[in-house]
Amino acid sequence: MAKRKVLLIGWDAADWEHIDPLIEAGELPTLAKFLNGGVMGNLATLEPVLSPMLWNSVATGKLAEKHGIHGFIEPDPVNGGVRPYTSTSRKVKAIWNILSQEGYRSNIVGWWASHPAEPINGSIVTNHFNGVKFVPSKGWQVAPGTIHPKEKTQFLGRFRVMPQELTEAHILPFIPNAANIDQEKDKRLSTFAKVLSDCVSVHSVATALMETEPWDFMAVYYDAIDHFSHAFMYYHPPKMSNISEADFEMYKDVVKGAYKFHDMMLERLLELAGPDCTTILCSDHGFQSRHLRPLSMPREPAGPAAWHRQFGIVAVNGPGIKKDELIFGASLIDVGPTVLSLFDLPIGKDMDGRPLVEIYENAPEIREIPSWEDVPGEDGMHPPGTELNRNDSEELMKQFVALGYVEDPGDDKEKAAENADIESKYNLARQLLWLNQYDKALVLAQEIVEKRSWESRFIELLAKCLLSAGYLKLTEELMQTAFPDESQLPGRLIIVLAQAALGMRDTDRALALYRRAEAMDAQAPGLHIQLGDVYLQMARFDDAERAYKKAIEIHEDSSLAWQGLSTVYRRRGDNEKTADAALNAVGRIHRSPMAHFNLGVALARSGDPQRAELAFQTALKFRPNMLNAHRWLSALYRSELSNPEKAQAHYQAAHVIQGKQGGSQSPKAPRTYQRFDLPEIPSPAERRKRLDEERPIKKATAKSSGKEFVLVSGLPRSGTSLMMQMLEAGGMPIATDGERAADVDNPKGYYEWEAIKQVAKKPQLLDEEGLDKKAIKSISMLLTHMPPAHRYKVVFMKRPIEEIAASQYKMIDRLGTQGAELTEADLLRGLAQHRHEAIGFLEKAENFDVLTIDYPALVENPGEVIPQVVEFLGNDRLPHVEAMHAVVDPSLHRQKKD
C-alpha cells in the first residue's frame, strides 16, 4: 500500500440530526461534497458520555479502564487536592506515539488531556492553548508544556485569538441583532465570544502547522459545536415552551451558525491537506434536539452530559475509499485501529476497537500483534514520574469549572481529592456495567455508596450492579431501604425493581411495575424495550413486537429495540425479518451480541453457513459465554462447514458454560447473601438534607429577596385544587383572588390566583409582601418561568394521563370551548411528554424541591399520603393535620381509569 497522509478531525457533539437539514438546504457545501466523495455513518458512543474519556478512546482504540482517563479531574498526588486528567494520566500509547516510533511525523492540536505536550516526532499544541494570554509588556504568555517543540512556542502562541478581537463581521452571522443586547444584564454574548475565539484559535494554530510543518498524520480537535450547543441549544428551533420569544429570536441562529462556520473551516483544512490525503471526520457523541432537549441539567458533576446523544458522526474521504456510501456499526473505539490500517500498521490485539475495513474500495490485509505497549522505540510518551506544573493545573481547573464540566473544588483539598476519586470510580463503574463486567462494577459501586450513601445516583448505580450481578433479592432490599415509600420511587429505579422481579420470574409484578413506569414517562423508549423483554419472556410475541416497535417509533436509532425485535422474529421462525431487524441493530451499535446471534441463526436457517459462522463468532467476541452461540457453531462445523476439530472445541465450551450455569441459560440466577453486604442507607429526608449540605443551591447573581415559595402544580385536572383545599384546611394561607367561582367541574372551588399566569413577563409579582407565606397554585406549564432568584417547594400532583385527558374533554365539552386539535392518541402522548419534561425540570433544577403525589392514592388512602405532605412542607406551615383528612371526598374522583 502506498504511503498515506491522514487527517483526523474531531467535531465534538456534531450530529447528523443537525447536519442533514443544513446540507439539504445547501448551507454546508464543503461537507456535502466531502460526503459525496466518501463514506459516512453513525458513530456509536461509549458509556458514560464524557468527552475526556471518549476522545482518549478515539486516540488509543481502548476503553477507559485501559487508557486511564476516567473523567475530567483526578486527585493530585503531588500537591494535594485535585488536578485535570492530563497526558501523564494516560497509561497507554496514543496513535501519535505509535506513529512516532514507526518513523511517522504527527501534528496534534487541542486534543483532550494532551497537556503537557509529549515530545513526539512532530508537534503538539495541547488543550491548554486557549489559556495563552497577551501581556503588552511581555508579549504572548504561553504556559510551559503547552507547545512541543518548545522553540515553536512564541511563533505558535501568537495565533491565539482573544474574545475582544472579534468584530461585528464575526458575530452578526451567528447573532444578527447582537447590537441590541444589554451586555450588563445579558452575559450570553460574552459566552458566545469566548467559545468562538477559542474555536478560531484552534483553527488558526492548526492551519499554521499544516502550512509550515511536514506531517504524515494530523489530528485537530474542535470543541465549539459542543460548547455552542450547551449554551444555545435551548434557543434552537423549534422553540421550547420555557424560552421567551425575545430570547428565541435573538439566539435561534447560533447553533446553525456554528455548523456553517465549521463547514468553512473544513474547506481550508481539506485545501491544505491536498487530494492525496485521507481525511476522517468524527464526533464523540450527538446532541439532543427537538422535543428530547432536557429542560435543565442534573444537579451533579458533569451535568452537561445529560444533553449528549448516543450517536455521533463519522465520514471518511480519500484515495482508495468508497464513494457516496453508508457504513454501519462503527464505534468510537474503531477510529484508532482504522488510522493504523491506513498506515498499513498492525492492530494491537489488546485494542477494543476494530479497523473499519468496510470503508475501503479494496480492503487491505489486517495484521495483528499482541500489543503496541510491548513494542520498543522512541514513542514520545512522558517518562514515568512526569508531573503537571501546579499553576497549569490550576488554570485548567478554572477552565473546566467555567464550562460547567466540574464543580469548583473549593479550598478543602482533602475533600476535593476524595470527591474527584469518587467521580472517577463512578464513571469507570458505569462503563464496566455497560460492558457487562458486573462484578468489577459492583466492587466500585459498593465502595462509592459506603462513602456517599446520600446521593441517589450512586444508589441507582449500586442497584443496577446488584441486579446485573444476579443479587436480585438484595436489589429489592436496597430499594426498600432507600425508598421505604414505594410510591416515591423514581421511574428509573422502578425499572430496576421490575427487572429484579422479572429475573425472579415474577412476570406479573414485573409487568405491573413497567406499566407504572410507563405511566410516568410514556415517551421513554427504554421503557417500551423493557416491556418488550417481559412479553418476550412470557412468549407473548405480538405484545413484544408492539412494544419494540413503539420504542423504535419514539427513537429510530435504538439498537436495543431492533435487537429485541430480531429476537421476536427469530422465535417465530421468520428468517428474513430476523436478519433485517438484526442488521438494523448491529448497524447502529456493532457491540450487540444478541443481534449478531439472531443474525447467525437466520443465516444458518437460510442456508448461508459461512456468513452465519461470522455472525456467531462476532457474538462470542462480545459475549464469550453465550451458550447457544457455541452450540450453533458446533453444529455448523460438524455438518455444513466440515471442521470436526472446531466443532468439538465449541461443543466442549458449551458443556463448560452449561455446567457453570447449573443447566440453566439464565444469566441472572439469584445469588446468596453471604457474598455481599449492603451498605447503610440514610432515609430519603436525610439524603436530601445531606445533599443540600454537600452541594448548596447556587445563589442567583442578580439581587434577590431569596424567598422560598410553596407551589401546588401538575397538569390541568390532576388534583391541584384538592391539594390547595387540604393545605388551607391544614392552616396554610392560600393565594387566591376568588375570580373563578366553583362549578360542577370543581364544586369546592379552583383556588386560583389569576396573576400568576403573567409571572414570565412580570417576575416582580412574587415580590408581593407575605406571598411567600401562602400556597400558590401554578399549572406545570408555568414552572420553568418562575424567577430564578427564589427557591420553590413544589407539591406536584400526578394522575393517570387517561383520566386527565378524559376530565379535560368533559370540561371542554361542558364549557363549549375549543380544545387542542389533536387525536386522542396525540393528546395523551403530548400530555405525557409535557409532564415528563416538567418533572425532569423539577428534579434537576437547583432551586426547586419537589414532592410528587399520586392523586388516586391520595383519594383512596389519605392517611398514608398526608404525612408525606406535612414532612415536606413542615409542621409549622400545617399545624392542623387532622383537618386535612376531612377535605378528601372520594366521590369527586371521577373519570377513573379502569
Tab-separated table of N, CA, C and O in Angstrom, residues 24-63:
chain	number	residue	atom	x	y	z
A	24	GLU	N	-29.263	19.652	3.070
A	24	GLU	CA	-30.401	19.715	2.138
A	24	GLU	C	-30.718	21.150	1.739
A	24	GLU	O	-31.162	21.416	0.620
A	25	ALA	N	-30.481	22.082	2.667
A	25	ALA	CA	-30.734	23.496	2.373
A	25	ALA	C	-29.569	24.157	1.646
A	25	ALA	O	-29.618	25.355	1.351
A	26	GLY	N	-28.506	23.394	1.368
A	26	GLY	CA	-27.359	23.923	0.650
A	26	GLY	C	-26.459	24.809	1.489
A	26	GLY	O	-25.673	25.588	0.936
A	27	GLU	N	-26.521	24.670	2.819
A	27	GLU	CA	-25.769	25.567	3.696
A	27	GLU	C	-24.448	24.976	4.188
A	27	GLU	O	-23.705	25.661	4.897
A	28	LEU	N	-24.156	23.727	3.834
A	28	LEU	CA	-22.870	23.116	4.184
A	28	LEU	C	-22.244	22.533	2.913
A	28	LEU	O	-22.094	21.322	2.769
A	29	PRO	N	-21.833	23.381	1.976
A	29	PRO	CA	-21.378	22.872	0.677
A	29	PRO	C	-20.106	22.028	0.758
A	29	PRO	O	-19.968	21.040	0.028
A	30	THR	N	-19.170	22.389	1.625
A	30	THR	CA	-17.924	21.624	1.718
A	30	THR	C	-18.182	20.224	2.238
A	30	THR	O	-17.672	19.235	1.684
A	31	LEU	N	-18.971	20.124	3.300
A	31	LEU	CA	-19.264	18.815	3.873
A	31	LEU	C	-20.072	17.966	2.900
A	31	LEU	O	-19.853	16.756	2.784
A	32	ALA	N	-20.999	18.590	2.175
A	32	ALA	CA	-21.797	17.841	1.197
A	32	ALA	C	-20.899	17.211	0.133
A	32	ALA	O	-21.052	16.033	-0.220
A	33	LYS	N	-19.942	17.973	-0.369
A	33	LYS	CA	-19.013	17.447	-1.374
A	33	LYS	C	-18.138	16.353	-0.776
A	33	LYS	O	-17.868	15.327	-1.427
A	34	PHE	N	-17.703	16.567	0.461
A	34	PHE	CA	-16.875	15.579	1.162
A	34	PHE	C	-17.617	14.250	1.294
A	34	PHE	O	-17.049	13.171	1.053
A	35	LEU	N	-18.893	14.307	1.674
A	35	LEU	CA	-19.683	13.088	1.860
A	35	LEU	C	-19.953	12.387	0.533
A	35	LEU	O	-19.935	11.147	0.462
A	36	ASN	N	-20.207	13.138	-0.511
A	36	ASN	CA	-20.476	12.541	-1.824
A	36	ASN	C	-19.268	11.785	-2.353
A	36	ASN	O	-19.406	10.838	-3.130
A	37	GLY	N	-18.067	12.188	-1.912
A	37	GLY	CA	-16.853	11.535	-2.392
A	37	GLY	C	-16.293	10.502	-1.445
A	37	GLY	O	-15.164	10.036	-1.632
A	38	GLY	N	-17.054	10.132	-0.428
A	38	GLY	CA	-16.544	9.170	0.547
A	38	GLY	C	-17.646	8.375	1.200
A	38	GLY	O	-18.723	8.190	0.627
A	39	VAL	N	-17.390	7.903	2.422
A	39	VAL	CA	-18.368	7.111	3.156
A	39	VAL	C	-18.789	7.886	4.408
A	39	VAL	O	-18.070	8.765	4.886
A	40	MET	N	-19.958	7.535	4.930
A	40	MET	CA	-20.458	8.206	6.121
A	40	MET	C	-21.326	7.234	6.916
A	40	MET	O	-21.798	6.222	6.395
A	41	GLY	N	-21.504	7.530	8.195
A	41	GLY	CA	-22.370	6.696	9.019
A	41	GLY	C	-22.450	7.235	10.434
A	41	GLY	O	-21.808	8.232	10.798
A	42	ASN	N	-23.261	6.573	11.223
A	42	ASN	CA	-23.318	6.870	12.652
A	42	ASN	C	-22.063	6.349	13.337
A	42	ASN	O	-21.493	5.333	12.923
A	43	LEU	N	-21.658	7.024	14.391
A	43	LEU	CA	-20.539	6.563	15.212
A	43	LEU	C	-21.062	6.391	16.631
A	43	LEU	O	-21.377	7.371	17.312
A	44	ALA	N	-21.202	5.139	17.045
A	44	ALA	CA	-21.764	4.865	18.368
A	44	ALA	C	-20.806	5.336	19.453
A	44	ALA	O	-19.603	5.074	19.397
A	45	THR	N	-21.345	6.026	20.442
A	45	THR	CA	-20.526	6.492	21.539
A	45	THR	C	-20.371	5.394	22.578
A	45	THR	O	-20.850	4.263	22.399
A	46	LEU	N	-19.683	5.695	23.652
A	46	LEU	CA	-19.459	4.762	24.752
A	46	LEU	C	-20.143	5.320	25.993
A	46	LEU	O	-20.607	6.457	26.010
A	47	GLU	N	-20.203	4.540	27.018
A	47	GLU	CA	-20.745	4.995	28.294
A	47	GLU	C	-19.640	5.067	29.334
A	47	GLU	O	-18.799	4.167	29.386
A	48	PRO	N	-19.656	6.107	30.179
A	48	PRO	CA	-20.527	7.278	30.137
A	48	PRO	C	-20.077	8.242	29.046
A	48	PRO	O	-18.925	8.192	28.590
A	49	VAL	N	-20.992	9.123	28.647
A	49	VAL	CA	-20.726	10.006	27.513
A	49	VAL	C	-20.019	11.270	28.018
A	49	VAL	O	-20.605	12.343	28.112
A	50	LEU	N	-18.744	11.121	28.339
A	50	LEU	CA	-17.918	12.206	28.861
A	50	LEU	C	-16.707	12.400	27.944
A	50	LEU	O	-15.944	11.459	27.707
A	51	SER	N	-16.526	13.605	27.459
A	51	SER	CA	-15.552	13.872	26.400
A	51	SER	C	-14.122	13.415	26.700
A	51	SER	O	-13.473	12.836	25.822
A	52	PRO	N	-13.561	13.672	27.888
A	52	PRO	CA	-12.170	13.235	28.097
A	52	PRO	C	-11.997	11.726	27.933
A	52	PRO	O	-11.001	11.267	27.358
A	53	MET	N	-12.957	10.951	28.436
A	53	MET	CA	-12.883	9.505	28.293
A	53	MET	C	-13.029	9.106	26.824
A	53	MET	O	-12.302	8.233	26.321
A	54	LEU	N	-13.962	9.752	26.134
A	54	LEU	CA	-14.286	9.347	24.766
A	54	LEU	C	-13.159	9.679	23.790
A	54	LEU	O	-12.759	8.836	22.973
A	55	TRP	N	-12.626	10.911	23.861
A	55	TRP	CA	-11.598	11.282	22.887
A	55	TRP	C	-10.288	10.553	23.134
A	55	TRP	O	-9.490	10.370	22.202
A	56	ASN	N	-10.054	10.090	24.358
A	56	ASN	CA	-8.880	9.252	24.586
A	56	ASN	C	-9.110	7.827	24.110
A	56	ASN	O	-8.151	7.126	23.784
A	57	SER	N	-10.368	7.382	24.044
A	57	SER	CA	-10.658	6.102	23.396
A	57	SER	C	-10.471	6.210	21.891
A	57	SER	O	-10.018	5.268	21.238
A	58	VAL	N	-10.830	7.367	21.316
A	58	VAL	CA	-10.559	7.598	19.893
A	58	VAL	C	-9.053	7.516	19.631
A	58	VAL	O	-8.599	6.872	18.673
A	59	ALA	N	-8.286	8.145	20.496
A	59	ALA	CA	-6.834	8.240	20.276
A	59	ALA	C	-6.097	6.939	20.528
A	59	ALA	O	-4.998	6.742	19.995
A	60	THR	N	-6.671	6.038	21.315
A	60	THR	CA	-5.958	4.807	21.695
A	60	THR	C	-6.599	3.534	21.162
A	60	THR	O	-5.952	2.485	21.159
A	61	GLY	N	-7.867	3.607	20.774
A	61	GLY	CA	-8.581	2.390	20.386
A	61	GLY	C	-8.921	1.521	21.577
A	61	GLY	O	-9.268	0.347	21.422
A	62	LYS	N	-8.841	2.101	22.792
A	62	LYS	CA	-9.057	1.324	24.012
A	62	LYS	C	-10.070	2.012	24.915
A	62	LYS	O	-10.240	3.238	24.862
A	63	LEU	N	-10.717	1.211	25.741
A	63	LEU	CA	-11.695	1.720	26.687
A	63	LEU	C	-10.998	2.338	27.901
A	63	LEU	O	-9.797	2.143	28.123
